[in-house]
Coordinates of C-alpha atoms in Angstrom, one line a residue:
M197 CA 8.1 -34.7 -19.0
K198 CA 10.7 -35.3 -16.1
K199 CA 12.4 -32.0 -16.3
T200 CA 8.7 -30.4 -16.4
Y201 CA 8.1 -32.2 -12.9
Q202 CA 11.6 -30.9 -11.8
I203 CA 10.6 -27.1 -12.6
A204 CA 7.2 -27.6 -11.2
Y205 CA 8.6 -28.7 -7.7
I206 CA 11.2 -26.0 -7.6
F207 CA 8.5 -23.0 -8.1
L208 CA 6.4 -25.0 -5.4
A209 CA 9.2 -25.5 -3.0
P210 CA 8.9 -22.2 -1.2
A211 CA 5.0 -22.5 -0.6
L212 CA 5.8 -26.5 0.5
L213 CA 8.6 -25.3 2.8
T214 CA 6.7 -22.7 4.4
L215 CA 3.8 -24.9 5.1
T216 CA 6.1 -27.6 6.2
V217 CA 8.0 -25.5 8.7
F218 CA 5.0 -23.2 10.0
F219 CA 2.2 -25.6 9.7
F220 CA 2.7 -29.5 9.4
L221 CA 5.5 -29.6 12.0
P222 CA 3.5 -27.5 14.6
V223 CA 0.7 -29.7 14.2
L224 CA 2.9 -32.9 14.2
A225 CA 4.6 -31.4 17.5
A226 CA 1.3 -30.4 19.1
L227 CA 0.0 -34.1 18.4
G228 CA 2.8 -35.3 20.2
M229 CA 2.6 -33.2 23.4
S230 CA -1.2 -34.0 23.5
F231 CA 0.1 -37.3 24.8
T232 CA 2.8 -36.2 27.3
D233 CA 2.2 -33.9 30.5
F234 CA 4.0 -30.5 29.0
D235 CA 4.0 -27.7 31.1
I236 CA 5.6 -24.5 32.2
Y237 CA 8.5 -26.4 33.8
S238 CA 9.2 -28.6 30.8
I239 CA 9.7 -25.3 29.0
G240 CA 12.8 -24.7 30.8
N241 CA 13.8 -28.2 30.9
L242 CA 12.3 -30.9 28.3
A243 CA 13.5 -33.7 30.5
R244 CA 10.8 -33.0 32.8
T245 CA 8.0 -33.9 30.4
R246 CA 6.5 -37.1 30.6
F247 CA 5.0 -39.4 28.4
V248 CA 1.2 -40.2 29.5
F249 CA 0.1 -41.6 26.5
L250 CA -3.8 -41.1 26.4
Q251 CA -4.1 -40.0 30.2
N252 CA -5.1 -36.4 28.8
Y253 CA -7.7 -37.9 26.5
Q254 CA -9.2 -39.9 29.5
H255 CA -8.9 -37.0 32.0
L256 CA -11.1 -35.0 29.1
L257 CA -14.1 -37.6 29.4
H258 CA -14.4 -37.0 33.4
D259 CA -13.6 -32.8 33.2
P260 CA -17.1 -31.3 33.8
L261 CA -15.7 -27.9 32.6
F262 CA -14.6 -29.7 29.2
W263 CA -18.1 -30.8 28.9
K264 CA -20.0 -27.4 29.7
S265 CA -17.6 -25.9 27.1
L266 CA -18.4 -28.2 24.4
L267 CA -22.4 -28.0 25.5
N268 CA -21.9 -24.0 25.2
T269 CA -20.1 -24.3 21.8
A270 CA -22.7 -26.5 20.4
Y271 CA -25.6 -24.3 21.3
F272 CA -23.8 -21.2 20.2
V273 CA -23.1 -23.1 16.8
L274 CA -26.9 -24.5 16.6
V275 CA -28.4 -20.9 17.2
A276 CA -26.0 -18.4 15.8
G277 CA -25.4 -20.7 12.9
P278 CA -28.8 -20.5 11.6
L279 CA -29.4 -17.2 12.5
T280 CA -26.5 -15.8 10.9
I281 CA -27.3 -17.8 7.4
F282 CA -30.6 -16.5 7.4
V283 CA -29.9 -12.9 8.2
S284 CA -27.4 -13.1 5.4
L285 CA -29.6 -14.6 2.9
F286 CA -32.6 -12.2 3.8
T287 CA -30.3 -9.1 3.5
A288 CA -28.5 -10.2 0.4
M289 CA -32.2 -11.1 -1.3
A290 CA -33.3 -7.5 -0.1
L291 CA -30.2 -5.8 -1.3
Q292 CA -31.1 -7.6 -4.9
S293 CA -34.4 -6.1 -5.1
S294 CA -35.2 -3.5 -7.9
L295 CA -37.1 -1.6 -5.3
L296 CA -34.0 -0.7 -3.0
R297 CA -32.1 2.6 -3.7
F298 CA -28.5 3.3 -2.5
K299 CA -27.5 -0.5 -2.8
S300 CA -23.8 0.1 -2.5
F301 CA -24.2 1.9 0.7
F302 CA -26.2 -0.7 2.3
R303 CA -23.5 -3.2 1.2
L304 CA -20.6 -1.2 2.4
A305 CA -22.8 -0.5 5.7
F306 CA -23.4 -4.2 6.3
F307 CA -20.1 -5.4 5.4
L308 CA -18.3 -2.6 8.1
P309 CA -18.9 -5.1 10.9
V310 CA -16.9 -8.0 9.2
I311 CA -13.5 -5.7 8.6
T312 CA -13.8 -3.7 12.2
N313 CA -11.9 -4.8 14.9
L314 CA -13.7 -7.2 17.8
V315 CA -12.3 -5.0 20.5
A316 CA -13.7 -1.6 19.1
I317 CA -17.3 -3.3 18.7
A318 CA -16.9 -5.0 22.1
V319 CA -16.5 -1.1 23.7
V320 CA -19.6 -0.3 21.8
W321 CA -21.6 -3.6 22.4
R322 CA -20.7 -3.5 26.3
Y323 CA -22.5 0.1 26.1
L324 CA -25.5 -1.1 24.4
Y325 CA -25.9 -4.2 26.8
H326 CA -25.3 -1.9 30.1
P327 CA -27.8 -2.9 32.8
R328 CA -28.5 0.6 33.6
F329 CA -27.4 2.9 30.9
G330 CA -27.6 0.5 27.7
L331 CA -29.8 0.9 25.0
L332 CA -31.1 -2.2 24.7
N333 CA -32.7 -1.7 28.2
Y334 CA -33.7 1.8 27.4
I335 CA -35.8 0.2 24.5
L336 CA -37.2 -2.6 26.9
A337 CA -38.2 0.2 29.2
L338 CA -40.2 1.8 26.8
F339 CA -42.3 -1.6 26.8
H340 CA -42.1 -1.9 30.6
C341 CA -39.9 -4.8 30.2
G342 CA -36.4 -5.4 31.9
P343 CA -33.8 -4.2 33.0
I344 CA -31.7 -7.3 31.8
D345 CA -28.4 -7.6 32.9
W346 CA -27.2 -8.9 29.4
L347 CA -23.7 -9.8 30.2
G348 CA -23.9 -10.7 33.9
N349 CA -26.9 -13.1 33.8
P350 CA -26.3 -16.7 33.0
H351 CA -29.3 -17.2 30.8
W352 CA -29.0 -13.9 28.8
A353 CA -25.2 -14.1 28.2
M354 CA -25.1 -16.5 25.8
P355 CA -27.7 -15.1 23.8
A356 CA -26.1 -11.5 23.8
L357 CA -22.9 -12.9 22.3
I358 CA -24.9 -14.9 19.7
L359 CA -26.7 -11.6 19.1
L360 CA -23.4 -9.6 18.6
A361 CA -21.6 -12.4 16.5
T362 CA -24.5 -12.5 14.3
W363 CA -24.5 -9.0 14.0
K364 CA -20.5 -8.8 13.2
N365 CA -20.2 -11.6 10.9
F366 CA -23.5 -11.9 8.5
G367 CA -21.9 -9.1 6.2
Y368 CA -19.5 -11.6 4.9
F369 CA -21.9 -14.2 4.3
M370 CA -24.2 -12.0 2.7
M371 CA -21.5 -10.9 0.0
I372 CA -21.4 -14.6 -0.9
Y373 CA -25.2 -14.8 -1.1
I374 CA -24.9 -11.6 -3.3
A375 CA -22.6 -13.2 -5.5
G376 CA -24.7 -16.5 -5.9
L377 CA -27.7 -14.6 -6.6
Q378 CA -26.4 -12.4 -9.2
T379 CA -25.4 -16.1 -11.2
I380 CA -29.0 -16.9 -11.3
P381 CA -30.6 -16.1 -15.0
G382 CA -33.5 -13.1 -14.7
E383 CA -35.5 -15.2 -17.3
L384 CA -36.6 -17.6 -14.8
Y385 CA -38.1 -15.2 -12.7
E386 CA -40.0 -14.0 -15.7
A387 CA -41.0 -17.4 -16.8
S388 CA -42.2 -18.2 -13.2
S389 CA -44.1 -14.7 -13.2
L390 CA -45.6 -15.7 -16.4
D391 CA -46.8 -18.6 -14.7
G392 CA -48.3 -17.1 -12.1
A393 CA -45.9 -17.5 -9.3
N394 CA -45.8 -14.4 -6.6
W395 CA -42.5 -13.3 -5.1
W396 CA -42.9 -15.7 -2.3
R397 CA -43.3 -18.6 -4.8
Q398 CA -40.4 -17.2 -6.9
Q399 CA -38.2 -17.4 -3.8
W400 CA -39.0 -20.7 -2.5
H401 CA -39.1 -22.6 -5.9
V402 CA -36.1 -20.5 -7.9
T403 CA -34.1 -18.9 -5.5
V404 CA -33.5 -21.2 -2.7
P405 CA -32.8 -24.4 -4.9
L406 CA -30.4 -22.5 -7.3
L407 CA -28.7 -21.1 -4.1
A408 CA -28.2 -24.7 -2.6
P409 CA -24.4 -24.9 -3.6
T410 CA -24.0 -21.2 -2.2
T411 CA -25.8 -22.4 1.1
L412 CA -23.7 -25.5 1.5
L413 CA -20.5 -23.5 1.2
V414 CA -21.8 -20.5 3.9
T415 CA -23.0 -23.4 6.4
I416 CA -19.7 -25.1 6.1
M417 CA -18.0 -22.0 6.8
T418 CA -20.4 -20.8 9.2
V419 CA -20.3 -24.0 11.5
V420 CA -16.3 -24.4 11.1
G421 CA -15.7 -21.0 12.1
Y422 CA -18.3 -20.9 15.1
L423 CA -17.2 -24.3 16.2
Q424 CA -14.1 -21.9 17.1
F425 CA -15.7 -19.6 19.0
F426 CA -13.3 -17.7 21.3
A427 CA -12.8 -13.8 20.5
E428 CA -16.2 -12.6 21.7
P429 CA -16.7 -14.8 25.3
Y430 CA -12.8 -13.9 25.9
I431 CA -13.6 -10.1 25.2
M432 CA -16.9 -9.4 26.5
T433 CA -17.3 -12.3 29.3
Q434 CA -14.1 -14.3 30.0
G435 CA -16.5 -17.4 30.0
G436 CA -18.7 -16.1 32.7
P437 CA -20.7 -15.7 34.2
L438 CA -21.0 -19.1 35.7
N439 CA -18.9 -20.6 32.9
A440 CA -22.4 -19.6 30.7
T441 CA -20.1 -18.5 27.9
L442 CA -17.1 -21.0 28.1
S443 CA -16.4 -22.1 24.5
V444 CA -13.8 -24.9 24.2
V445 CA -11.4 -22.8 22.4
L446 CA -11.6 -20.3 25.8
Y447 CA -11.2 -23.5 27.6
L448 CA -7.9 -24.3 25.6
Y449 CA -6.9 -21.4 25.9
D450 CA -7.0 -20.8 29.4
Q451 CA -5.5 -24.5 30.3
G452 CA -2.5 -23.8 27.8
F453 CA -1.9 -20.0 28.5
R454 CA -3.2 -19.3 31.9
W455 CA -2.4 -22.8 33.8
W456 CA 0.3 -23.6 31.4
K457 CA -1.0 -27.3 31.3
M458 CA 0.0 -27.3 27.6
G459 CA 0.0 -31.1 26.9
Y460 CA -3.7 -30.9 28.5
S461 CA -4.5 -28.0 26.1
A462 CA -3.2 -30.0 22.8
S463 CA -5.3 -32.8 23.9
I464 CA -8.5 -30.3 23.9
A465 CA -7.2 -29.0 20.6
F466 CA -7.0 -32.2 18.9
V467 CA -10.6 -33.2 20.1
L468 CA -11.9 -29.9 18.8
F469 CA -10.2 -30.8 15.2
S470 CA -11.7 -34.2 15.4
V471 CA -15.3 -32.6 15.9
V472 CA -14.7 -30.0 13.5
F473 CA -13.2 -32.6 10.9
L474 CA -16.6 -34.9 11.3
A475 CA -19.2 -31.8 11.1
A476 CA -17.4 -30.5 7.6
V477 CA -17.4 -34.1 6.3
L478 CA -21.0 -34.3 7.5
Q479 CA -22.3 -31.5 5.7
L480 CA -20.3 -32.5 2.5
Y481 CA -21.9 -36.0 2.6
L482 CA -25.4 -34.3 3.3
G483 CA -24.6 -31.8 0.3
K484 CA -23.8 -34.7 -2.1
R485 CA -26.7 -36.2 -1.0
R486 CA -29.2 -33.9 -1.8
E487 CA -27.8 -33.1 -4.9
A488 CA -28.4 -37.3 -5.8
W489 CA -31.9 -36.7 -4.7
G490 CA -32.2 -33.5 -7.0

């Protein structure tokens, strides 16, 4: 038995070594850095680094930009998260309908934004959002509305990024929902139909309950992913206008790689890690409670 364990450890050693060197050690180093004032001068001379213990975390509590970025991130997660899940579920149910033809084409079309580079997408969406020549303002003009400066107005910049993020990401979760829908036995729909249930009742009483584990998975993935909201504001708005789209990760990036406050940036990273961890644990807890209630 002991020899069997030794062979297993030998096979696991490359993966464990890689994880240790490229994941656990950097994480521990970043945690230690968050208790220092590590900056660009410390890169050249580590002796300049001072141990400040919890000062970085105390500074965070009084940093208005950090709270602004946290509120922006919460706004993004609370609006974009449910919207993405709803669009993903609705599209998956539509693609599973027997009335729809060319399903493979639509699946591919909806999934393409997921694998398309965000920079290329941003070029197109910046044109769509253009205040003078953009398609959205052209459509609004048909209804005698607008024009709206989508990316230049602090009130519209975040909804514009939410729309972009939803469009880019819903295809991935749609595929997960399609996989979940294909596990539901067709006999349940036939039985409910014989009992007089219409389409809406079938979806509410059969599809939604049986998709609960899939929805829990999609919700956790969406929340964890959206809490790390970075690429969209970095490419489209740089956090503006007036910090209306400044996210926690973008603020972390600015502090670490623009102003070279690496220690302070590391403390922001671990606060965000705590928020992500608590959100994931809360969702798992609520999911288990729901299963217990039946």
